[in-house]
Coordinates of C-alpha atoms in Angstrom, one line a residue:
Chain A
M5 CA 59.1 -24.1 -40.1
T6 CA 62.9 -23.9 -40.1
A7 CA 65.4 -21.3 -41.1
Q8 CA 65.8 -23.1 -44.4
D9 CA 62.1 -22.8 -45.1
L10 CA 62.3 -19.2 -44.2
D11 CA 64.9 -18.7 -47.0
A12 CA 62.7 -20.6 -49.4
L13 CA 59.9 -18.2 -48.6
Y14 CA 61.9 -15.0 -48.7
Q15 CA 63.8 -15.5 -52.0
E16 CA 66.3 -12.7 -52.8
I17 CA 64.1 -11.9 -55.8
I18 CA 61.1 -11.3 -53.5
L19 CA 63.0 -9.1 -51.1
D20 CA 64.4 -7.1 -54.1
H21 CA 60.9 -6.5 -55.5
Y22 CA 59.7 -5.6 -52.0
K23 CA 62.5 -3.0 -51.5
K24 CA 62.2 -1.6 -55.0
P25 CA 58.7 -2.3 -56.3
H26 CA 58.1 -1.8 -60.0
G27 CA 55.2 0.3 -61.2
K28 CA 54.1 1.4 -57.8
G29 CA 51.7 4.4 -57.5
L30 CA 48.4 5.2 -59.0
R31 CA 48.5 6.8 -62.5
E32 CA 45.8 8.6 -64.5
H33 CA 45.0 7.5 -68.0
A34 CA 42.4 8.7 -70.6
G35 CA 40.4 5.9 -72.0
H36 CA 39.5 2.4 -70.8
T37 CA 40.4 2.0 -67.1
A38 CA 38.9 0.4 -64.1
E39 CA 39.9 0.8 -60.4
V40 CA 39.2 -1.8 -57.7
H41 CA 40.0 -1.9 -54.0
H42 CA 40.7 -5.3 -52.5
V43 CA 41.2 -6.2 -48.8
N44 CA 42.6 -9.3 -47.1
P45 CA 40.1 -9.4 -44.2
T46 CA 42.3 -11.7 -42.0
C47 CA 45.2 -9.3 -41.8
G48 CA 43.8 -6.0 -43.1
D49 CA 46.2 -5.7 -46.0
E50 CA 44.8 -3.5 -48.8
V51 CA 45.4 -2.7 -52.5
T52 CA 43.9 -0.1 -54.8
L53 CA 44.7 -1.1 -58.3
R54 CA 43.9 0.5 -61.7
V55 CA 44.1 -1.2 -65.1
H56 CA 44.3 0.6 -68.3
V57 CA 43.5 -1.3 -71.5
S58 CA 43.8 -0.1 -75.0
D59 CA 43.0 -2.1 -78.2
G60 CA 43.0 -5.3 -76.2
V61 CA 46.4 -4.6 -74.7
V62 CA 47.1 -4.0 -71.0
E63 CA 48.8 -0.6 -71.3
D64 CA 49.3 0.0 -67.6
V65 CA 48.7 -1.5 -64.1
S66 CA 49.1 1.1 -61.3
Y67 CA 48.6 0.4 -57.7
D68 CA 48.8 1.7 -54.1
A69 CA 49.2 -1.2 -51.7
L70 CA 49.7 -1.6 -48.0
G71 CA 51.0 -5.0 -46.9
C72 CA 53.7 -7.5 -46.2
S73 CA 56.8 -8.2 -48.3
I74 CA 55.0 -11.0 -50.1
S75 CA 52.0 -9.0 -51.1
Q76 CA 54.1 -6.0 -52.2
A77 CA 56.6 -8.1 -54.2
S78 CA 53.8 -10.0 -55.9
A79 CA 52.2 -6.7 -57.1
S80 CA 55.6 -5.6 -58.5
V81 CA 56.0 -8.9 -60.3
L82 CA 52.4 -8.6 -61.6
Y83 CA 53.3 -5.3 -63.1
D84 CA 56.3 -6.7 -64.9
L85 CA 54.5 -9.7 -66.3
V86 CA 51.2 -8.2 -67.6
V87 CA 51.9 -4.7 -68.8
G88 CA 52.3 -4.7 -72.6
K89 CA 50.6 -8.1 -73.0
S90 CA 47.3 -8.7 -74.7
V91 CA 44.5 -9.2 -72.2
D92 CA 44.3 -12.9 -73.3
E93 CA 48.0 -13.4 -72.8
A94 CA 47.9 -11.7 -69.4
M95 CA 44.9 -13.8 -68.3
A96 CA 46.9 -16.9 -69.2
I97 CA 49.8 -15.7 -67.1
H98 CA 47.4 -15.0 -64.3
Q99 CA 46.1 -18.5 -64.5
A100 CA 49.7 -19.9 -64.4
F101 CA 50.5 -17.8 -61.3
L102 CA 47.2 -18.9 -59.7
T103 CA 47.9 -22.6 -60.4
L104 CA 51.4 -22.2 -58.9
M105 CA 50.1 -20.5 -55.7
Q106 CA 47.3 -23.0 -55.2
G107 CA 49.6 -26.0 -55.8
K108 CA 50.7 -26.4 -52.2
G109 CA 54.3 -26.5 -53.4
T110 CA 53.8 -29.4 -55.9
V111 CA 53.6 -27.3 -59.1
E112 CA 56.8 -26.8 -61.1
P113 CA 56.7 -23.2 -62.4
D114 CA 57.6 -22.3 -66.0
E115 CA 60.2 -19.6 -65.9
D116 CA 59.4 -18.6 -69.5
V117 CA 55.9 -17.7 -68.5
L118 CA 56.3 -16.5 -64.9
E119 CA 59.9 -15.0 -65.0
D120 CA 60.5 -13.6 -61.5
G121 CA 57.2 -15.0 -60.4
I122 CA 58.8 -18.4 -60.0
A123 CA 60.3 -17.1 -56.8
F124 CA 56.8 -17.4 -55.3
A125 CA 57.0 -21.2 -55.6
G126 CA 58.2 -21.3 -52.0
V127 CA 55.2 -19.2 -50.8
A128 CA 52.8 -21.9 -52.0
K129 CA 54.0 -24.1 -49.2
F130 CA 52.7 -21.6 -46.6
P131 CA 48.9 -21.6 -46.7
A132 CA 48.7 -18.5 -44.5
R133 CA 50.7 -16.5 -47.0
V134 CA 49.1 -17.6 -50.3
K135 CA 46.4 -14.9 -49.9
C136 CA 49.2 -12.3 -49.5
A137 CA 50.7 -13.3 -52.8
L138 CA 47.3 -13.3 -54.6
L139 CA 45.9 -10.1 -53.3
S140 CA 47.0 -7.8 -56.1
W141 CA 46.6 -10.6 -58.7
M142 CA 42.9 -11.1 -57.8
A143 CA 42.4 -7.3 -57.8
W144 CA 44.0 -7.1 -61.3
K145 CA 41.7 -9.9 -62.6
D146 CA 38.7 -8.1 -61.2
A147 CA 39.6 -4.7 -62.7
T148 CA 40.6 -6.2 -66.0
A149 CA 37.3 -8.1 -66.3
Q150 CA 35.5 -4.8 -65.6
V151 CA 37.4 -2.9 -68.3
V152 CA 36.7 -5.7 -70.8
A153 CA 33.0 -5.8 -69.9
G154 CA 32.9 -2.0 -70.4
D155 CA 32.1 -1.3 -66.8
G156 CA 35.1 0.9 -66.4
D157 CA 35.5 4.6 -67.3
N158 CA 35.7 5.2 -71.0
Chain B
M153 CA 66.8 -14.6 -13.8
T154 CA 64.3 -13.4 -11.2
L155 CA 62.1 -10.4 -11.4
E156 CA 60.1 -9.1 -8.5
G157 CA 56.5 -10.2 -8.8
L158 CA 57.1 -13.4 -10.8
L159 CA 55.1 -16.4 -9.6
P160 CA 57.4 -18.2 -7.1
E161 CA 56.5 -21.6 -8.5
L162 CA 56.9 -20.7 -12.1
A163 CA 58.8 -23.9 -13.0
V164 CA 56.1 -26.0 -11.4
I165 CA 53.4 -24.1 -13.1
R166 CA 55.0 -24.6 -16.5
K167 CA 55.0 -28.3 -15.9
D168 CA 51.2 -28.1 -15.6
F169 CA 51.0 -27.1 -19.3
P170 CA 52.1 -30.1 -21.4
I171 CA 52.2 -28.1 -24.7
L172 CA 55.1 -26.0 -23.3
E173 CA 57.3 -29.1 -23.8
R174 CA 56.7 -29.1 -27.5
T175 CA 59.3 -28.6 -30.1
L176 CA 58.5 -27.3 -33.6
A177 CA 60.0 -27.8 -37.1
G178 CA 63.8 -27.9 -36.9
G179 CA 63.7 -29.0 -33.3
V180 CA 63.2 -25.5 -31.8
P181 CA 61.3 -25.3 -28.5
L182 CA 58.0 -23.5 -28.5
I183 CA 58.0 -20.0 -27.1
Y184 CA 54.3 -19.2 -26.8
L185 CA 53.6 -15.4 -26.7
D186 CA 50.1 -15.5 -28.0
S187 CA 48.0 -15.9 -24.9
A188 CA 45.8 -12.9 -25.5
N189 CA 44.7 -14.8 -28.6
T190 CA 44.1 -18.1 -26.7
S191 CA 45.8 -19.4 -23.6
Q192 CA 47.3 -22.8 -23.2
K193 CA 45.6 -25.5 -21.1
P194 CA 46.8 -27.1 -17.9
Q195 CA 46.7 -30.9 -17.5
V196 CA 43.9 -30.6 -14.9
V197 CA 41.6 -29.0 -17.5
I198 CA 42.4 -31.7 -20.1
D199 CA 42.0 -34.5 -17.6
T200 CA 38.7 -33.1 -16.2
M201 CA 37.2 -33.0 -19.7
V202 CA 38.5 -36.5 -20.6
D203 CA 37.2 -37.9 -17.3
H204 CA 33.8 -36.5 -17.9
L205 CA 33.6 -37.9 -21.4
E206 CA 34.9 -41.3 -20.3
H207 CA 32.8 -41.7 -17.2
H208 CA 29.9 -39.3 -16.8
N209 CA 28.7 -38.3 -20.2
A210 CA 25.0 -37.7 -20.5
N211 CA 22.7 -34.9 -21.4
I212 CA 21.9 -32.5 -18.6
A213 CA 18.7 -31.6 -16.8
R214 CA 16.6 -34.1 -18.7
A215 CA 18.1 -37.5 -18.4
M216 CA 16.3 -39.5 -15.6
H217 CA 19.3 -41.8 -14.9
Q218 CA 22.5 -41.8 -12.8
L219 CA 24.7 -40.5 -15.6
G220 CA 22.3 -37.7 -16.2
A221 CA 22.4 -36.7 -12.6
E222 CA 26.2 -36.8 -12.5
S223 CA 26.5 -34.8 -15.7
T224 CA 23.9 -32.2 -14.5
E225 CA 25.7 -31.9 -11.1
A226 CA 29.1 -31.4 -12.8
F227 CA 27.7 -28.8 -15.2
E228 CA 26.0 -26.8 -12.4
A229 CA 29.1 -27.1 -10.2
A230 CA 31.0 -25.4 -13.0
R231 CA 28.5 -22.6 -12.8
D232 CA 29.2 -22.3 -9.1
K233 CA 33.0 -22.2 -9.8
V234 CA 32.6 -19.5 -12.4
A235 CA 30.3 -17.5 -10.1
A236 CA 33.0 -17.7 -7.3
F237 CA 35.7 -16.7 -9.8
I238 CA 34.1 -13.4 -10.6
G239 CA 32.5 -12.9 -7.2
A240 CA 29.0 -13.0 -8.7
P241 CA 26.3 -11.9 -6.2
E242 CA 24.2 -14.9 -7.2
R243 CA 25.2 -18.1 -9.0
D244 CA 22.1 -18.0 -11.2
E245 CA 23.3 -14.8 -12.7
V246 CA 26.0 -16.7 -14.6
I247 CA 24.9 -17.7 -18.1
F248 CA 26.9 -20.0 -20.3
T249 CA 27.3 -18.9 -23.9
K250 CA 29.4 -20.1 -26.8
N251 CA 32.0 -17.4 -26.3
A252 CA 32.3 -13.7 -25.4
S253 CA 31.0 -12.6 -28.8
E254 CA 27.8 -14.6 -28.3
A255 CA 27.4 -13.1 -24.8
L256 CA 27.7 -9.5 -26.2
N257 CA 25.4 -10.4 -29.1
L258 CA 22.8 -11.8 -26.6
V259 CA 22.7 -8.4 -24.9
A260 CA 22.7 -6.3 -28.0
N261 CA 19.9 -8.5 -29.6
T262 CA 17.6 -8.7 -26.6
L263 CA 17.7 -4.9 -26.2
V264 CA 16.2 -4.6 -29.7
W265 CA 13.1 -6.6 -28.8
P266 CA 10.1 -5.3 -26.9
G267 CA 10.7 -5.3 -23.1
E268 CA 11.5 -2.9 -20.3
R269 CA 14.9 -2.1 -21.6
Q270 CA 14.0 -1.8 -25.3
V271 CA 16.2 0.7 -27.2
G272 CA 14.5 3.0 -29.7
P273 CA 15.0 6.0 -31.9
G274 CA 16.6 8.9 -30.1
D275 CA 18.3 6.6 -27.6
E276 CA 22.1 6.5 -27.6
I277 CA 24.6 3.7 -27.1
V278 CA 28.2 4.6 -26.1
I279 CA 31.2 2.4 -26.9
T280 CA 34.9 3.2 -27.3
E281 CA 37.4 3.4 -30.2
M282 CA 39.5 0.6 -28.6
E283 CA 36.9 -2.1 -28.7
H284 CA 37.4 -5.5 -30.2
H285 CA 35.1 -5.9 -33.3
S286 CA 32.9 -8.1 -31.2
N287 CA 32.0 -5.1 -29.0
I288 CA 31.5 -2.8 -32.0
V289 CA 29.6 -4.7 -34.6
P290 CA 26.7 -5.9 -32.4
W291 CA 26.0 -2.3 -31.3
Q292 CA 26.2 -1.1 -34.9
L293 CA 23.6 -3.8 -35.8
L294 CA 21.5 -2.7 -32.8
T295 CA 21.5 1.0 -33.8
Q296 CA 20.8 0.2 -37.4
R297 CA 17.8 -1.9 -36.3
T298 CA 16.4 0.5 -33.8
G299 CA 17.2 4.0 -35.1
A300 CA 19.3 4.6 -32.0
T301 CA 22.6 6.5 -32.3
L302 CA 26.0 4.9 -31.7
R303 CA 28.6 7.2 -30.0
W304 CA 32.1 6.5 -28.7
F305 CA 34.9 7.6 -26.6
G306 CA 38.0 8.5 -28.6
L307 CA 41.6 7.7 -27.5
T308 CA 44.4 9.8 -26.3
D309 CA 47.8 9.7 -28.0
D310 CA 49.2 7.4 -25.3
G311 CA 46.3 4.9 -25.9
R312 CA 43.9 5.7 -23.0
L313 CA 40.3 6.6 -23.2
D314 CA 39.8 10.3 -23.7
L315 CA 37.5 11.0 -20.8
S316 CA 37.4 14.8 -21.4
T317 CA 34.2 14.2 -23.4
I318 CA 32.4 12.0 -20.8
D319 CA 29.8 14.7 -20.0
E320 CA 28.8 15.1 -23.6
L321 CA 28.8 11.4 -24.3
I322 CA 27.0 10.0 -21.3
T323 CA 23.7 11.8 -21.0
E324 CA 20.1 11.2 -20.2
R325 CA 19.7 9.8 -23.8
T326 CA 22.3 7.1 -23.1
K327 CA 20.7 3.7 -22.7
V328 CA 23.8 1.5 -22.8
V329 CA 27.5 2.0 -22.2
S330 CA 29.6 -0.9 -23.4
L331 CA 33.4 -1.0 -23.1
T332 CA 36.3 -3.3 -22.7
W333 CA 38.0 -3.6 -19.3
V334 CA 41.4 -4.3 -20.8
S335 CA 42.2 -3.5 -24.5
N336 CA 43.3 -6.5 -26.5
M337 CA 45.5 -4.3 -28.7
L338 CA 46.8 -1.4 -26.5
G339 CA 46.7 -3.3 -23.2
T340 CA 45.1 -0.3 -21.6
I341 CA 43.2 -0.9 -18.4
N342 CA 40.0 1.2 -18.4
P343 CA 38.5 3.0 -15.3
I344 CA 35.4 0.8 -15.2
A345 CA 34.2 2.1 -11.8
E346 CA 34.3 5.7 -12.8
I347 CA 32.5 5.2 -16.1
T348 CA 29.9 2.9 -14.5
R349 CA 29.1 5.4 -11.8
K350 CA 28.6 8.1 -14.4
A351 CA 26.4 5.8 -16.6
H352 CA 24.3 4.7 -13.6
A353 CA 23.7 8.3 -12.7
V354 CA 21.9 8.8 -16.0
G355 CA 20.0 5.5 -15.8
A356 CA 22.1 3.7 -18.4
I357 CA 23.2 0.1 -18.1
V358 CA 26.9 -0.9 -18.4
V359 CA 28.2 -3.8 -20.3
V360 CA 31.8 -4.8 -19.8
D361 CA 33.9 -6.9 -22.1
A362 CA 36.2 -8.7 -19.7
S363 CA 37.7 -11.1 -22.2
Q364 CA 41.2 -9.8 -21.6
A365 CA 40.5 -8.8 -17.9
A366 CA 39.3 -12.1 -16.6
P367 CA 42.6 -13.9 -17.3
Q368 CA 44.7 -11.4 -15.4
L369 CA 42.8 -9.2 -13.0
P370 CA 41.1 -10.2 -9.8
I371 CA 37.4 -9.7 -10.3
D372 CA 35.0 -9.4 -7.3
L373 CA 31.7 -8.1 -8.4
S374 CA 30.1 -8.5 -4.9
A375 CA 32.8 -6.3 -3.5
M376 CA 32.0 -3.4 -5.9
P377 CA 29.7 -0.7 -4.6
V378 CA 26.5 -1.2 -6.6
E379 CA 26.7 2.2 -8.3
E380 CA 30.2 1.2 -9.7
R381 CA 29.3 -2.4 -10.5
P382 CA 28.6 -3.1 -14.2
D383 CA 25.2 -4.6 -15.0
L384 CA 26.6 -7.2 -17.5
L385 CA 30.0 -8.7 -18.0
A386 CA 31.2 -11.0 -20.7
F387 CA 34.3 -13.2 -21.1
T388 CA 35.4 -16.3 -22.9
G389 CA 36.6 -19.6 -21.5
H390 CA 39.6 -20.2 -23.8
K391 CA 41.5 -17.2 -22.6
V392 CA 41.3 -18.3 -18.9
V393 CA 43.1 -21.6 -19.6
G394 CA 39.7 -23.2 -20.3
P395 CA 38.5 -24.8 -23.6
T396 CA 37.0 -23.1 -26.6
G397 CA 33.3 -23.2 -27.3
I398 CA 32.3 -21.9 -23.9
G399 CA 31.8 -18.3 -22.7
V400 CA 30.2 -16.5 -19.9
L401 CA 27.7 -13.7 -19.5
W402 CA 27.2 -12.5 -16.0
G403 CA 24.3 -10.1 -15.5
S404 CA 22.6 -8.6 -12.4
R405 CA 19.3 -10.5 -11.8
A406 CA 17.4 -7.2 -12.2
V407 CA 18.7 -6.6 -15.7
L408 CA 18.6 -10.2 -16.9
D409 CA 15.0 -10.6 -15.7
A410 CA 14.1 -7.4 -17.7
L411 CA 15.5 -8.8 -20.9
P412 CA 13.4 -11.0 -23.2
P413 CA 14.7 -14.5 -24.1
F414 CA 17.4 -14.7 -26.7
L415 CA 17.3 -18.1 -28.4
G416 CA 14.1 -20.2 -28.1
G417 CA 14.2 -24.0 -27.6
G418 CA 14.6 -26.7 -25.0
E419 CA 15.5 -25.9 -21.5
M420 CA 14.6 -22.2 -21.7
I421 CA 10.9 -22.8 -21.2
E422 CA 8.5 -23.2 -18.3
T423 CA 5.7 -24.6 -20.4
V424 CA 5.0 -24.7 -24.1
R425 CA 1.5 -24.8 -25.7
M426 CA 0.8 -24.3 -29.4
E427 CA -0.7 -20.9 -28.6
G428 CA 2.3 -19.7 -26.8
S429 CA 5.0 -20.4 -24.1
T430 CA 6.2 -19.2 -20.8
Y431 CA 9.9 -19.1 -20.0
A432 CA 12.2 -20.4 -17.3
G433 CA 13.9 -18.1 -14.9
I434 CA 17.6 -17.2 -15.2
P435 CA 20.0 -18.7 -16.0
H436 CA 18.1 -21.3 -18.1
K437 CA 16.0 -18.6 -19.8
F438 CA 19.1 -17.8 -21.8
E439 CA 20.4 -21.3 -22.3
A440 CA 18.3 -22.8 -25.0
G441 CA 19.3 -26.3 -26.3
T442 CA 21.9 -28.7 -25.1
P443 CA 24.8 -26.5 -23.9
P444 CA 28.5 -27.3 -24.4
I445 CA 28.5 -29.5 -21.3
V446 CA 32.0 -30.8 -21.2
E447 CA 33.4 -27.4 -22.2
A448 CA 31.6 -25.8 -19.2
I449 CA 33.0 -28.4 -16.9
G450 CA 36.4 -27.8 -18.4
L451 CA 36.0 -24.1 -17.7
G452 CA 35.0 -24.9 -14.1
A453 CA 38.3 -26.7 -13.7
A454 CA 40.2 -23.9 -15.4
V455 CA 38.9 -21.1 -13.1
D456 CA 39.5 -23.3 -10.1
Y457 CA 43.1 -23.8 -11.2
L458 CA 43.6 -20.0 -11.6
A459 CA 41.9 -19.3 -8.3
H460 CA 44.2 -21.8 -6.6
I461 CA 47.2 -19.9 -7.8
G462 CA 45.5 -16.7 -7.0
L463 CA 44.5 -13.8 -9.4
D464 CA 46.5 -11.3 -7.3
A465 CA 49.7 -13.4 -7.8
I466 CA 48.9 -13.9 -11.5
H467 CA 48.3 -10.2 -11.9
A468 CA 51.7 -9.4 -10.2
H469 CA 53.4 -11.9 -12.5
E470 CA 51.8 -10.3 -15.6
K471 CA 52.9 -6.9 -14.5
A472 CA 56.5 -8.1 -13.9
I473 CA 56.7 -9.8 -17.3
T474 CA 55.0 -6.9 -19.1
G475 CA 57.4 -4.4 -17.5
Y476 CA 60.4 -6.6 -18.5
A477 CA 59.0 -6.9 -22.0
L478 CA 58.4 -3.2 -22.4
E479 CA 62.0 -2.6 -21.5
G480 CA 63.3 -5.2 -23.8
L481 CA 61.2 -4.2 -26.8
R482 CA 62.2 -0.5 -26.4
S483 CA 65.8 -1.5 -26.8
V484 CA 65.1 -2.7 -30.4
K485 CA 66.0 -0.1 -32.9
G486 CA 63.0 1.2 -34.9
L487 CA 60.4 -0.4 -32.6
T488 CA 57.4 1.5 -31.4
V489 CA 55.1 0.2 -28.7
L490 CA 51.4 1.1 -29.2
G491 CA 49.6 1.9 -26.0
P492 CA 50.6 2.9 -22.5
L493 CA 54.3 2.4 -21.6
D494 CA 53.6 2.0 -17.9
A495 CA 53.3 -1.7 -17.0
A496 CA 51.1 -0.9 -14.0
A497 CA 48.5 0.8 -16.2
R498 CA 48.2 -2.0 -18.7
G499 CA 47.6 -5.7 -19.3
G500 CA 50.0 -8.3 -20.7
A501 CA 49.3 -7.8 -24.4
I502 CA 51.9 -5.5 -26.1
S503 CA 51.4 -4.5 -29.8
F504 CA 54.2 -2.9 -31.6
E505 CA 55.5 -1.7 -35.0
L506 CA 59.0 -2.3 -36.3
D507 CA 60.0 0.3 -38.9
G508 CA 60.5 -1.3 -42.3
V509 CA 59.1 -4.8 -41.7
H510 CA 55.5 -5.7 -42.0
P511 CA 53.9 -7.6 -39.0
H512 CA 53.3 -10.7 -41.2
D513 CA 57.0 -10.9 -42.1
I514 CA 58.0 -10.4 -38.4
A515 CA 55.6 -13.2 -37.3
Q516 CA 57.0 -15.4 -40.0
V517 CA 60.6 -14.9 -39.0
L518 CA 59.7 -15.3 -35.3
D519 CA 57.8 -18.6 -36.1
S520 CA 61.0 -20.0 -37.7
R521 CA 62.5 -19.6 -34.3
G522 CA 59.6 -21.2 -32.5
I523 CA 58.1 -17.9 -31.2
A524 CA 54.4 -17.6 -31.6
V525 CA 53.0 -14.1 -31.7
R526 CA 50.0 -12.5 -33.5
A527 CA 50.2 -10.3 -36.5
G528 CA 47.4 -8.3 -38.0
H529 CA 44.7 -6.0 -36.8
H530 CA 43.8 -8.2 -33.8
C531 CA 40.1 -7.6 -34.6
A532 CA 40.6 -4.0 -33.5
K533 CA 40.7 -2.1 -36.8
P534 CA 39.4 1.2 -35.5
A535 CA 42.0 1.3 -32.8
H536 CA 44.7 0.7 -35.4
A537 CA 43.3 3.4 -37.6
R538 CA 43.3 5.8 -34.7
F539 CA 47.1 5.4 -34.5
G540 CA 47.5 5.5 -38.3
V541 CA 48.7 1.9 -38.6
Q542 CA 47.4 -0.9 -40.8
S543 CA 48.4 -3.7 -38.6
S544 CA 50.8 -4.6 -35.8
T545 CA 52.6 -7.4 -34.1
R546 CA 51.4 -8.4 -30.7
M547 CA 53.2 -10.4 -28.0
S548 CA 51.1 -11.5 -25.1
S549 CA 52.3 -13.3 -21.9
Y550 CA 50.5 -15.3 -19.3
L551 CA 51.1 -17.0 -16.0
Y552 CA 53.5 -19.5 -17.6
T553 CA 55.7 -16.9 -19.4
E554 CA 59.3 -16.7 -18.3
P555 CA 61.7 -13.8 -18.7
R556 CA 64.0 -15.9 -20.9
E557 CA 61.1 -16.1 -23.4
I558 CA 61.1 -12.3 -23.6
D559 CA 64.9 -12.4 -24.1
A560 CA 64.3 -14.8 -27.0
L561 CA 61.7 -12.5 -28.5
V562 CA 64.0 -9.5 -28.3
E563 CA 66.9 -11.4 -29.9
A564 CA 64.6 -12.7 -32.6
L565 CA 63.4 -9.2 -33.4
E566 CA 67.1 -8.2 -33.8
Y567 CA 67.5 -11.1 -36.1
T568 CA 64.4 -10.0 -38.0
R569 CA 66.0 -6.6 -38.5
S570 CA 69.2 -8.2 -39.9
Y571 CA 67.2 -10.7 -42.0
F572 CA 65.5 -7.8 -43.8
K573 CA 68.7 -5.9 -43.9
L574 CA 67.2 -2.8 -42.2
D575 CA 70.6 -1.3 -41.4
R576 CA 71.6 -1.3 -45.1
A577 CA 70.1 1.3 -47.4

């Protein structure tokens, strides 16, 4: 990969989220929450993530994550995109992000849906980094599914 | 530039490795600093394997034709070469496996099954906190299956084994002590002779993971006093300029004879009847099925190549490059080396942290400049946990590494710092 590819990977937006992550830290909530812990076994990166849902709305996503700039920034973008949305809307955003990341760089992202998440279009061209970008998103889906199924704490 | 200890014919040696001529995306030349992960291959290894496939290919030890005889002879000659490479007391003590992990698993599995050396409840296995996962997990499986207890040496703050607990750890309950000779993460060279002597005094057997040692330290098992000689030693082919898919387990005849067979199948038998079978002697007892023939032959060529250059000279080269790299790395602001800082006490793998940049991101920036390093936990998560780090970046040199490549690494790390704007708030 070239210096140009490097800049495509590390978009300013990604580096900004990495330096100043949104919603970072684990927060306590009464009511429907679930907590999951996901690991990327190839590099050892980890995320502990809590989802709080009330009346079908994602009220909060809080997380404690150790990892590279891509994984940290994607957790921050996740927070921005899904908090305040209904579970259905948030799942649709999740699907859009997943499609983008699994598209090997061929998917044109919709900025209306993914906002800052479109900066990850460059990451999709680096197979070794796709897992980094998806770590917190997969953890969120897992935790949210648990809350919806009623497996989380009530 | 020249450093004392560098291989005098470095330029010629580099020409033996065709991949070092490669350029990567954007036309940048390759700077390969990931040899502890896998080493590059000299032309002679590639040619030997191609020649075998083109002219001598046949199954071994069962084909009653000329090609079969040639193939068997080449395969067994490779065993002789490997035996010479490690100074094995007997050539039949060299067993070919798939890799070092399989060699270690062979030992850890056969110790579970009935036999003179069977491990049971109350017995203890001793390992260390700096092991590669392949020298941890097989022993965890063994202790789970037998009711034995797993114990381990901790590490000092400067990345050495904490030997202050040796008398509590190695006792009459100890059945096996298994440890790495050279750490793949910290680079530490462990005192194998001292630990082996202690283990033998209590009747335990010693297993040494020589995956990182075999590429860079001269090994002469025959020259070791028997009380200081490990009982079993494992290494992999692909780190000693050989191909993947081939590893080595050396074991003393006495211990190998006492272990039951590992995998059952062709070649490992003496005779088979429906009611039961008897087994071949070593090495074939542990080599069921058609082995990786061409890979073994490639490994033979590889160890011959290293022996021709001389392991003493390769070790001196590694020490010189490692010393130079330690000096260069320490000049980078915010960089911390994990493991001993004395080049004479360590091997050629150097793991480090750079404040404010994750190893993945470092490796990505280095890759954009053609520099190949490893980022992650290097299959040594407990050793990373010991030092409170999630992951690290590792550079590792080998006999073809030049000082200018270390300069390029240091410069690229400075570039990484500026790319991630570390000097701005």
